[in-house]
Amino acid sequence: MMKNAKFAAKVGLVAVLSVCAGLASAQAKKTLVYCSEASPEGFSPQLYTTGNTFDASAIPIFNRLVDFEMGTTAIKPGLALSWVISDDGTVYTFKLRKGVKFHSNAKFKPTRDMNADDVVFTFDRMGNPANPFHTLERGQSFGYYLDMGLNNIIDKVEKVDDSTVRFKLKHAESPFLADLVMYFASIYSAEYAAQLDKAGTRELLDRDPIGTGPFEFVSYQKDAVIRYKAFEGYWDGRPKIDNLIYAITPDASVRFAKLKANECQVMSYPKPADLAAMKADKNINLISKPGMNIGYIAFNVEKKPFDNKLVRQALSMAIDKETILKTVYQGAGQVAKNPIPPTLWSYNDKIKDYPYDLKKAKELLAKAGYPNGTEIEMWYLPVQRPYNPDGKRIGELIQADWAKIGVKVKLTTYEWGEYLKRSKQGDQQSMMFGWSGDNGDPDNFFGNLLSCDGVKGGGNVSRWCNKDFDALVQKAKLVSKQSDRAALYDKAQVIAHEEAPWIDIAHSVGFVPVRKNVVGFKIPATPYSFYFDKVDIVK
């Protein structure tokens, strides 16, 4: 009996020591926790267009053929080492990087490196209705691909050999190379897709993502946490951190509390009211960058009363933007009058913003047939975004403003994923939305958000399709000289201002608070995305 007791004690001691050793090993690994503001819509950068989805999918998991130099919009090689553009601007030939590995998971182990087949599959899926992975669930679409009209631009993507792929365009397209930097152009594994197709589990392509990026997807608990691990075979060098965790925390005050307690080391979208405290905290670095963004109110012009331009103009005149900037943005933004920010080339500064004029607004409403006002519904943003720090508060301020001209506003919102899904279907009457530029080109705003193609893709939530505006935007994409393109965009902005499918609210300054033991974190030129592949944690 005594012998057995000693043996059991010895075994128990070994077990305890083993657990302790395991804990020590786990502690030795570097784990970075990022407090994000919302659950991603999914893990497919092809299907969605929001920043939090790209932060959770395109950036850690995938790569593109080309990329931006961090902090600039200068294009550099990505999965493509080099490229040649034909003299007429219709053929782009890319030489692919060799030795690029794909991730693996419990059901898939790649048998080859990334090659031209993967690039062809990636774009064929979005552009070819016969591709078995082209069919999507209701409410889903290849948003960017359609918003930008790429289905009418790309004629063919073909494999020349394993390391060479050729894009043939139907016509010259000035922003095309910059378009390929965008997250929708992330390269998928054709081998993984073929295996899923054979197994009858195509839906896993977008649910259990396989890419070539710096981090491998591990698990996702909706509205709670996403886990990643460093990809040992990453072509651009293994990340310095071992584990990356997204702690999904919708409340900005709670995110800040977690940051102060070192429960997370980086947080998204702080409240303007917290900025002073962040600057004063000796453990926090507050990084900032002027935003290439726009926050706006979109009117669904397919629904009354917003089918009437006079109503849209009247409501534009009945918003006190200065009070919104002072109350909500608290100095971290500027009043907007155009759909693009003043930091972007082709901004038309000659346009005069609609004045805050309640008397004139009432006159326009009466002229439109609403002398006694009307009742409308407006969706307010359920999450903090770089272009809108507090959707509910902005909604309340606008509600009070419009009441002064007899317009009663019912404020409504939905969970972020549902908000986006419903807006693509056109369920909204009016809604808050916004945009952070992806590629430094004005077409990224005009084409995605206000073009007729954007209505089909779901990015144009005002569902405004103006033939004169569209003709200018489409022509600007065919012109190679920037000054000539800018002249066309100047005219397009005049039309957008007159027709008023939006109320341009603000362009914000972006802030990212990080703990001082985090080194190497930078805000890119097209904010605000969160890159952690070059980040380290030091004592």
Coordinates of C-alpha atoms in Angstrom, one line a residue:
M1 CA 0.0 0.0 0.0
M2 CA 2.8 2.4 1.0
K3 CA 4.7 1.6 -2.2
N4 CA 1.7 2.4 -4.3
A5 CA 1.1 5.7 -2.5
K6 CA 4.7 6.7 -3.1
F7 CA 4.4 5.7 -6.8
A8 CA 1.2 7.8 -7.1
A9 CA 2.8 10.8 -5.4
K10 CA 5.7 10.5 -7.8
V11 CA 3.4 10.3 -10.8
G12 CA 1.5 13.3 -9.5
L13 CA 4.6 15.3 -9.1
V14 CA 5.7 14.5 -12.6
A15 CA 2.3 15.6 -13.9
V16 CA 2.5 18.9 -12.0
L17 CA 6.0 19.5 -13.3
S18 CA 4.8 18.8 -16.8
V19 CA 1.9 21.2 -16.6
C20 CA 4.3 23.9 -15.1
A21 CA 6.7 23.3 -17.9
G22 CA 3.9 23.6 -20.4
L23 CA 2.8 26.9 -18.9
A24 CA 6.3 28.2 -18.9
S25 CA 6.6 27.3 -22.5
A26 CA 3.3 29.0 -23.3
Q27 CA 4.4 32.1 -21.4
A28 CA 7.7 32.2 -23.3
K29 CA 5.7 32.5 -26.6
K30 CA 4.8 36.0 -27.6
T31 CA 1.1 36.7 -27.8
L32 CA -0.4 40.0 -29.0
V33 CA -4.0 40.8 -28.2
Y34 CA -5.8 43.3 -30.4
C35 CA -9.1 44.7 -29.1
S36 CA -11.1 45.0 -32.3
E37 CA -14.5 46.7 -32.5
A38 CA -16.7 44.2 -34.3
S39 CA -17.1 40.7 -35.5
P40 CA -16.1 40.2 -39.2
E41 CA -18.8 39.5 -41.7
G42 CA -16.9 36.4 -42.6
F43 CA -13.3 35.4 -43.6
S44 CA -13.5 36.0 -47.3
P45 CA -12.0 39.3 -48.6
Q46 CA -13.8 38.6 -51.9
L47 CA -17.3 38.8 -50.5
Y48 CA -17.1 41.8 -48.1
T49 CA -16.0 45.4 -48.1
T50 CA -15.6 46.5 -44.5
G51 CA -12.5 47.3 -42.6
N52 CA -13.0 44.9 -39.7
T53 CA -13.5 42.0 -42.1
F54 CA -10.3 42.9 -44.0
D55 CA -8.5 43.2 -40.7
A56 CA -9.6 39.7 -39.8
S57 CA -9.1 38.0 -43.1
A58 CA -7.2 39.8 -45.9
I59 CA -4.4 41.2 -43.8
P60 CA -3.3 38.3 -41.5
I61 CA -4.3 35.4 -43.8
F62 CA -3.9 36.4 -47.4
N63 CA -1.5 38.3 -49.8
R64 CA -2.1 40.1 -53.1
L65 CA 0.0 40.2 -56.3
V66 CA 1.1 43.7 -55.4
D67 CA 1.2 45.8 -52.3
F68 CA 1.9 49.3 -51.0
E69 CA 5.1 50.3 -49.3
M70 CA 4.0 50.8 -45.7
G71 CA 2.9 54.4 -45.1
T72 CA 2.8 55.3 -48.8
T73 CA 0.8 54.5 -51.9
A74 CA 3.9 53.5 -53.9
I75 CA 3.2 50.0 -55.3
K76 CA 5.7 47.3 -54.6
P77 CA 6.0 43.5 -55.4
G78 CA 3.9 41.1 -53.4
L79 CA 3.2 37.6 -54.7
A80 CA 4.3 39.0 -58.0
L81 CA 8.0 39.9 -58.3
S82 CA 7.6 42.0 -61.4
W83 CA 5.1 43.0 -64.1
V84 CA 5.0 44.4 -67.6
I85 CA 2.2 46.6 -69.0
S86 CA 1.5 46.7 -72.7
D87 CA 1.8 50.0 -74.5
D88 CA -1.9 50.3 -75.0
G89 CA -2.6 49.6 -71.3
T90 CA -4.7 46.5 -71.9
V91 CA -2.3 43.6 -71.0
Y92 CA -0.7 43.1 -67.6
T93 CA 1.8 40.2 -67.4
F94 CA 3.0 39.2 -63.9
K95 CA 6.0 37.1 -62.9
L96 CA 5.1 35.2 -59.7
R97 CA 7.3 34.8 -56.7
K98 CA 8.6 31.2 -56.4
G99 CA 8.6 29.1 -53.2
V100 CA 5.4 30.7 -51.7
K101 CA 3.7 28.3 -49.3
F102 CA 0.0 28.0 -48.6
H103 CA -1.3 27.4 -45.1
S104 CA -2.8 24.1 -44.0
N105 CA -5.5 23.0 -41.6
A106 CA -7.0 19.8 -40.2
K107 CA -8.6 18.9 -43.6
F108 CA -6.1 20.3 -46.1
K109 CA -2.4 19.9 -46.6
P110 CA -1.0 21.7 -49.7
T111 CA 1.1 19.5 -52.1
R112 CA 2.6 22.4 -54.1
D113 CA 3.6 26.0 -53.9
M114 CA 1.5 28.9 -55.0
N115 CA 1.4 29.2 -58.8
A116 CA -0.5 30.7 -61.7
D117 CA -3.4 28.3 -61.3
D118 CA -4.2 30.0 -58.0
V119 CA -4.3 33.5 -59.5
V120 CA -6.5 32.3 -62.4
F121 CA -8.9 30.6 -59.9
T122 CA -9.1 33.6 -57.7
F123 CA -10.3 36.0 -60.4
D124 CA -12.3 33.4 -62.4
R125 CA -14.4 32.7 -59.2
M126 CA -15.4 36.4 -59.1
G127 CA -15.9 36.9 -62.8
N128 CA -17.1 33.6 -64.2
P129 CA -20.7 32.6 -63.4
A130 CA -19.9 29.0 -64.5
N131 CA -17.2 28.7 -61.8
P132 CA -18.7 26.3 -59.1
F133 CA -17.6 28.8 -56.4
H134 CA -19.3 31.8 -58.0
T135 CA -22.7 30.9 -56.6
L136 CA -23.3 32.7 -53.3
E137 CA -25.8 32.8 -50.5
R138 CA -28.6 35.4 -50.7
G139 CA -27.3 38.8 -49.5
Q140 CA -23.7 38.0 -50.5
S141 CA -21.9 39.4 -53.6
F142 CA -18.5 39.9 -54.9
G143 CA -18.8 43.5 -53.7
Y144 CA -15.7 45.2 -54.8
Y145 CA -15.4 43.3 -58.1
L146 CA -18.9 44.4 -59.1
D147 CA -18.8 47.9 -57.5
M148 CA -15.7 48.6 -59.6
G149 CA -17.1 47.2 -62.8
L150 CA -14.3 44.7 -63.1
N151 CA -16.7 42.2 -64.7
N152 CA -16.8 44.7 -67.6
I153 CA -13.1 45.4 -67.5
I154 CA -11.3 42.1 -67.2
D155 CA -11.6 40.1 -70.4
K156 CA -9.4 37.1 -69.5
V157 CA -6.9 35.9 -66.8
E158 CA -4.7 33.2 -68.2
K159 CA -1.8 31.1 -67.2
V160 CA 1.3 31.4 -69.4
D161 CA 3.3 29.0 -67.3
D162 CA 3.5 28.1 -63.6
S163 CA 5.2 31.3 -62.7
T164 CA 3.6 33.7 -65.2
V165 CA 0.0 35.0 -65.4
R166 CA -1.5 37.4 -67.9
F167 CA -4.5 39.8 -67.4
K168 CA -6.2 40.9 -70.7
L169 CA -8.5 43.9 -70.3
K170 CA -11.3 44.9 -72.5
H171 CA -10.0 48.5 -72.5
A172 CA -7.3 50.5 -70.8
E173 CA -7.9 51.1 -67.1
S174 CA -5.7 53.6 -65.3
P175 CA -6.4 52.5 -61.7
F176 CA -6.0 48.7 -62.5
L177 CA -2.6 48.1 -60.9
A178 CA -3.6 50.0 -57.8
D179 CA -6.9 48.0 -57.8
L180 CA -4.9 44.8 -57.4
V181 CA -3.4 46.1 -54.1
M182 CA -6.9 46.0 -52.7
Y183 CA -8.0 43.3 -50.4
F184 CA -10.6 41.7 -52.7
A185 CA -7.7 40.7 -54.9
S186 CA -6.3 38.3 -52.2
I187 CA -5.0 35.1 -53.8
Y188 CA -6.8 31.8 -52.9
S189 CA -5.6 28.2 -53.3
A190 CA -7.0 26.5 -56.3
E191 CA -5.9 23.2 -54.8
Y192 CA -7.9 23.8 -51.6
A193 CA -10.9 24.8 -53.7
A194 CA -10.7 21.6 -55.8
Q195 CA -10.5 19.4 -52.7
L196 CA -13.6 21.2 -51.2
D197 CA -15.5 20.9 -54.5
K198 CA -14.8 17.2 -54.6
A199 CA -15.9 16.7 -51.0
G200 CA -19.1 18.7 -51.5
T201 CA -18.1 21.3 -48.9
R202 CA -17.5 24.5 -51.1
E203 CA -18.8 26.7 -48.3
L204 CA -15.6 26.0 -46.3
L205 CA -13.6 28.1 -48.7
D206 CA -14.9 31.2 -47.1
R207 CA -15.4 29.8 -43.6
D208 CA -12.1 28.0 -43.0
P209 CA -9.7 30.3 -44.9
I210 CA -6.4 29.1 -46.5
G211 CA -4.0 31.8 -47.7
T212 CA -0.3 32.6 -48.0
G213 CA -0.2 35.4 -45.4
P214 CA 1.8 35.8 -42.2
F215 CA -0.7 34.2 -39.8
E216 CA -2.7 31.0 -40.0
F217 CA -6.4 31.0 -39.0
V218 CA -6.9 28.8 -35.9
S219 CA -10.5 29.4 -34.6
Y220 CA -13.3 31.9 -34.3
Q221 CA -15.9 32.4 -31.6
K222 CA -18.5 34.8 -32.9
D223 CA -18.7 38.1 -31.1
A224 CA -15.9 37.0 -28.8
V225 CA -12.5 36.0 -30.1
I226 CA -10.5 35.1 -33.3
R227 CA -7.2 33.2 -32.9
Y228 CA -4.3 33.0 -35.3
K229 CA -0.8 31.5 -35.1
A230 CA 2.4 32.6 -36.8
F231 CA 2.9 30.9 -40.2
E232 CA 6.3 29.2 -40.0
G233 CA 6.6 29.1 -43.8
Y234 CA 5.7 32.7 -44.5
W235 CA 7.6 33.8 -47.6
D236 CA 8.3 37.3 -46.2
G237 CA 9.7 36.0 -42.9
R238 CA 8.0 34.5 -40.0
P239 CA 6.2 37.0 -37.8
K240 CA 8.0 38.0 -34.5
I241 CA 4.9 37.2 -32.4
D242 CA 3.8 33.6 -32.1
N243 CA 0.1 34.1 -31.4
L244 CA -2.3 36.8 -32.5
I245 CA -5.7 37.2 -30.8
Y246 CA -8.5 39.5 -31.8
A247 CA -10.6 40.2 -28.7
I248 CA -13.9 41.5 -30.2
T249 CA -15.0 44.4 -27.9
P250 CA -17.7 46.6 -29.3
D251 CA -17.6 49.3 -26.6
A252 CA -14.7 51.8 -27.0
S253 CA -14.6 52.5 -23.3
V254 CA -14.2 48.8 -22.5
R255 CA -11.5 48.5 -25.1
F256 CA -9.6 51.4 -23.4
A257 CA -10.0 49.7 -20.0
K258 CA -8.6 46.5 -21.4
L259 CA -5.7 48.4 -23.0
K260 CA -4.9 50.1 -19.7
A261 CA -5.0 46.8 -17.9
N262 CA -2.7 45.2 -20.5
E263 CA -5.4 42.7 -21.5
C264 CA -4.8 43.9 -25.0
Q265 CA -1.8 45.7 -26.5
V266 CA -3.5 47.5 -29.4
M267 CA -7.0 48.8 -29.7
S268 CA -9.2 50.1 -32.6
Y269 CA -11.0 53.4 -32.9
P270 CA -10.8 55.2 -29.5
K271 CA -13.5 57.7 -28.4
P272 CA -12.4 61.2 -29.0
A273 CA -13.2 62.0 -25.4
D274 CA -10.5 59.4 -24.3
L275 CA -7.7 60.8 -26.4
A276 CA -6.4 63.2 -23.7
A277 CA -6.2 60.4 -21.2
M278 CA -4.4 58.2 -23.7
K279 CA -1.8 60.9 -24.4
A280 CA -1.2 61.3 -20.7
D281 CA -0.8 57.6 -20.0
K282 CA 2.9 56.7 -19.6
N283 CA 2.3 53.1 -20.9
I284 CA 0.5 54.1 -24.1
N285 CA 1.7 55.5 -27.4
L286 CA -1.0 57.3 -29.4
I287 CA -0.3 57.0 -33.1
S288 CA -2.3 59.3 -35.5
K289 CA -2.6 59.9 -39.2
P290 CA -5.0 62.1 -41.3
G291 CA -7.8 59.9 -42.6
M292 CA -8.3 59.1 -46.3
N293 CA -12.0 58.7 -45.5
I294 CA -15.5 60.1 -45.5
G295 CA -18.5 59.7 -43.2
Y296 CA -21.9 60.3 -44.7
I297 CA -25.7 59.9 -44.6
A298 CA -26.9 58.1 -47.6
F299 CA -30.5 58.5 -48.9
N300 CA -32.0 55.6 -50.7
V301 CA -33.2 57.4 -53.9
E302 CA -35.4 54.4 -54.8
K303 CA -37.7 55.2 -51.8
K304 CA -39.9 58.1 -51.0
P305 CA -39.3 60.9 -50.1
F306 CA -35.7 60.6 -51.2
D307 CA -36.6 60.1 -54.9
N308 CA -37.0 63.9 -54.8
K309 CA -33.8 65.9 -55.1
L310 CA -35.4 68.9 -53.3
V311 CA -36.0 66.8 -50.2
R312 CA -32.4 65.6 -50.2
Q313 CA -31.1 69.2 -50.6
A314 CA -33.5 70.4 -47.8
L315 CA -32.2 67.8 -45.4
S316 CA -28.6 68.7 -46.3
M317 CA -29.3 72.3 -45.3
A318 CA -30.9 71.2 -42.0
I319 CA -27.8 69.5 -40.4
D320 CA -25.6 71.5 -38.1
K321 CA -22.3 69.9 -39.1
E322 CA -20.2 72.1 -36.9
T323 CA -22.0 71.0 -33.8
I324 CA -21.5 67.4 -34.8
L325 CA -17.8 67.9 -35.3
K326 CA -17.5 69.7 -32.0
T327 CA -19.7 67.3 -30.0
V328 CA -18.8 63.9 -31.4
Y329 CA -15.4 64.2 -33.2
Q330 CA -14.1 66.7 -30.6
G331 CA -11.5 68.2 -33.0
A332 CA -10.4 64.9 -34.5
G333 CA -12.0 65.7 -37.9
Q334 CA -13.1 68.3 -40.4
V335 CA -16.4 69.1 -42.0
A336 CA -16.9 67.3 -45.4
K337 CA -18.4 68.8 -48.5
N338 CA -17.3 66.3 -51.2
P339 CA -17.3 62.5 -51.4
I340 CA -13.5 62.4 -51.3
P341 CA -11.2 63.8 -48.6
P342 CA -9.1 66.9 -49.3
T343 CA -5.9 64.8 -49.0
L344 CA -6.8 63.0 -52.2
W345 CA -5.8 64.4 -55.6
S346 CA -8.7 65.7 -57.7
Y347 CA -10.6 67.2 -54.7
N348 CA -12.8 70.0 -55.9
D349 CA -12.3 72.8 -53.3
K350 CA -14.4 75.3 -55.4
I351 CA -17.6 73.5 -54.4
K352 CA -19.6 75.4 -51.7
D353 CA -21.1 73.3 -49.0
Y354 CA -24.8 73.5 -48.3
P355 CA -25.3 76.1 -45.6
Y356 CA -27.0 75.4 -42.3
D357 CA -30.3 77.2 -43.2
L358 CA -33.5 76.0 -41.7
K359 CA -35.7 78.6 -43.4
K360 CA -34.4 77.6 -46.9
A361 CA -34.7 73.9 -45.9
K362 CA -38.4 74.4 -45.1
E363 CA -39.0 76.2 -48.4
L364 CA -37.5 73.4 -50.3
L365 CA -39.5 70.8 -48.5
A366 CA -42.7 72.7 -49.2
K367 CA -41.7 73.0 -52.9
A368 CA -41.2 69.2 -52.9
G369 CA -44.7 68.7 -51.7
Y370 CA -44.0 68.3 -47.9
P371 CA -45.1 71.7 -46.4
N372 CA -45.9 70.0 -43.1
G373 CA -42.7 67.8 -43.1
T374 CA -42.7 64.0 -43.2
E375 CA -41.6 60.9 -41.3
I376 CA -38.5 58.9 -42.2
E377 CA -36.4 56.1 -40.8
M378 CA -32.6 56.5 -40.5
W379 CA -30.2 53.7 -39.6
Y380 CA -27.4 54.7 -37.3
L381 CA -24.0 53.0 -37.3
P382 CA -23.8 50.3 -34.6
V383 CA -20.0 50.3 -34.4
Q384 CA -17.2 52.8 -34.2
R385 CA -15.5 53.4 -37.5
P386 CA -12.6 55.8 -38.4
Y387 CA -15.0 58.1 -40.1
N388 CA -17.7 57.9 -37.4
P389 CA -16.8 57.6 -33.7
D390 CA -20.4 57.5 -32.4
G391 CA -23.2 56.7 -34.8
K392 CA -26.0 56.8 -32.2
R393 CA -24.9 60.3 -30.9
I394 CA -24.7 61.6 -34.4
G395 CA -28.1 60.2 -35.1
E396 CA -29.6 61.9 -32.1
L397 CA -28.2 65.3 -33.1
I398 CA -29.5 64.9 -36.7
Q399 CA -32.9 63.8 -35.3
A400 CA -33.1 67.0 -33.3
D401 CA -32.0 69.1 -36.3
W402 CA -34.5 67.7 -38.7
A403 CA -37.3 68.0 -36.1
K404 CA -36.9 71.8 -36.5
I405 CA -38.2 71.6 -40.1
G406 CA -41.0 69.1 -39.3
V407 CA -39.2 65.9 -40.3
K408 CA -39.6 63.2 -37.7
V409 CA -36.9 60.6 -37.6
K410 CA -37.1 57.1 -36.3
L411 CA -33.6 55.9 -35.4
T412 CA -32.9 52.2 -36.1
T413 CA -29.8 50.0 -36.1
Y414 CA -28.8 46.4 -36.5
E415 CA -25.9 44.2 -35.6
W416 CA -23.0 45.2 -37.9
G417 CA -23.2 42.1 -40.2
E418 CA -26.9 42.4 -40.5
Y419 CA -26.6 46.1 -41.1
L420 CA -24.4 45.5 -44.1
K421 CA -26.4 42.6 -45.4
R422 CA -29.7 44.6 -45.3
S423 CA -28.1 47.6 -46.9
K424 CA -26.8 45.6 -49.9
Q425 CA -30.4 44.4 -50.4
G426 CA -31.7 48.1 -50.4
D427 CA -33.8 47.7 -47.2
Q428 CA -32.8 51.1 -45.9
Q429 CA -34.6 54.4 -46.3
S430 CA -31.7 56.4 -45.1
M431 CA -28.5 55.3 -43.3
M432 CA -25.1 56.3 -42.0
F433 CA -22.2 54.9 -43.8
G434 CA -18.6 55.7 -44.7
W435 CA -15.5 54.7 -46.4
S436 CA -11.7 54.6 -45.9
G437 CA -9.8 54.7 -49.1
D438 CA -8.1 51.5 -50.3
N439 CA -5.7 52.5 -53.0
G440 CA -5.1 56.2 -53.2
D441 CA -7.1 56.6 -56.3
P442 CA -10.3 58.8 -56.5
D443 CA -12.0 56.0 -58.4
N444 CA -11.9 54.0 -55.2
F445 CA -14.5 56.4 -53.8
F446 CA -16.5 57.4 -56.9
G447 CA -16.6 54.0 -58.5
N448 CA -17.4 51.9 -55.5
L449 CA -19.8 54.3 -53.7
L450 CA -21.6 56.3 -56.3
S451 CA -21.4 54.6 -59.7
C452 CA -24.2 52.6 -61.3
D453 CA -22.0 49.4 -61.0
G454 CA -21.8 50.2 -57.3
V455 CA -25.6 49.7 -57.0
K456 CA -25.2 46.1 -58.3
G457 CA -22.3 45.3 -56.0
G458 CA -23.9 46.8 -52.9
G459 CA -21.3 49.5 -52.2
N460 CA -23.6 52.3 -53.5
V461 CA -26.1 52.2 -50.6
S462 CA -27.8 55.4 -51.9
R463 CA -28.7 53.3 -55.0
W464 CA -28.2 56.5 -57.0
C465 CA -27.4 55.9 -60.7
N466 CA -26.8 59.1 -62.6
K467 CA -25.8 58.7 -66.2
D468 CA -23.9 62.0 -66.5
F469 CA -21.9 61.3 -63.3
D470 CA -21.3 57.7 -64.4
A471 CA -20.0 58.8 -67.8
L472 CA -17.4 61.1 -66.3
V473 CA -16.2 58.5 -63.8
Q474 CA -16.0 55.8 -66.4
K475 CA -14.1 58.1 -68.8
A476 CA -11.7 59.1 -66.1
K477 CA -10.6 55.4 -65.8
L478 CA -9.6 55.3 -69.5
V479 CA -7.4 58.4 -69.3
S480 CA -3.8 58.0 -68.3
K481 CA -2.8 61.6 -67.5
Q482 CA -3.6 62.5 -63.9
S483 CA -4.5 66.1 -64.7
D484 CA -7.0 65.0 -67.3
R485 CA -8.6 62.5 -64.9
A486 CA -8.7 65.2 -62.2
A487 CA -10.7 67.6 -64.5
L488 CA -13.3 64.8 -65.1
Y489 CA -13.6 64.1 -61.4
D490 CA -14.0 67.9 -60.8
K491 CA -17.1 67.8 -62.9
A492 CA -18.4 64.6 -61.3
Q493 CA -18.2 66.2 -57.9
V494 CA -20.3 69.1 -59.1
I495 CA -23.0 66.7 -60.2
A496 CA -22.9 64.7 -56.9
H497 CA -23.2 68.0 -54.9
E498 CA -26.2 69.2 -56.9
E499 CA -28.0 65.8 -56.8
A500 CA -27.2 65.2 -53.1
P501 CA -27.6 61.4 -52.8
W502 CA -25.5 61.9 -49.7
I503 CA -25.0 64.3 -46.9
D504 CA -21.2 64.5 -46.6
I505 CA -20.6 64.8 -42.8
A506 CA -16.9 64.6 -41.9
H507 CA -13.3 63.4 -42.7
S508 CA -11.7 62.1 -39.5
V509 CA -8.2 61.9 -38.2
G510 CA -7.3 58.3 -37.2
F511 CA -5.8 57.4 -33.9
V512 CA -4.5 54.0 -32.8
P513 CA -3.4 53.6 -29.2
V514 CA -0.8 50.9 -28.5
R515 CA 1.1 49.9 -25.4
K516 CA 4.7 51.0 -25.3
N517 CA 6.0 47.5 -25.2
V518 CA 4.7 47.1 -28.7
V519 CA 7.2 48.0 -31.4
G520 CA 7.0 48.1 -35.2
F521 CA 3.3 49.0 -35.4
K522 CA 2.5 51.5 -38.2
I523 CA -0.6 53.0 -39.7
P524 CA -0.6 52.5 -43.5
A525 CA -1.3 55.3 -46.0
T526 CA -4.8 53.9 -46.7
P527 CA -6.0 53.8 -43.1
Y528 CA -7.0 52.2 -41.0
S529 CA -5.9 48.6 -41.3
F530 CA -4.0 46.7 -38.6
Y531 CA -0.9 44.9 -39.8
F532 CA 0.9 42.7 -37.2
D533 CA 3.4 40.8 -39.3
K534 CA 6.3 43.1 -38.5
V535 CA 5.2 43.9 -34.9
D536 CA 7.1 42.7 -31.8
I537 CA 6.5 42.8 -28.1
V538 CA 9.5 43.8 -25.9
K539 CA 9.9 44.0 -22.1

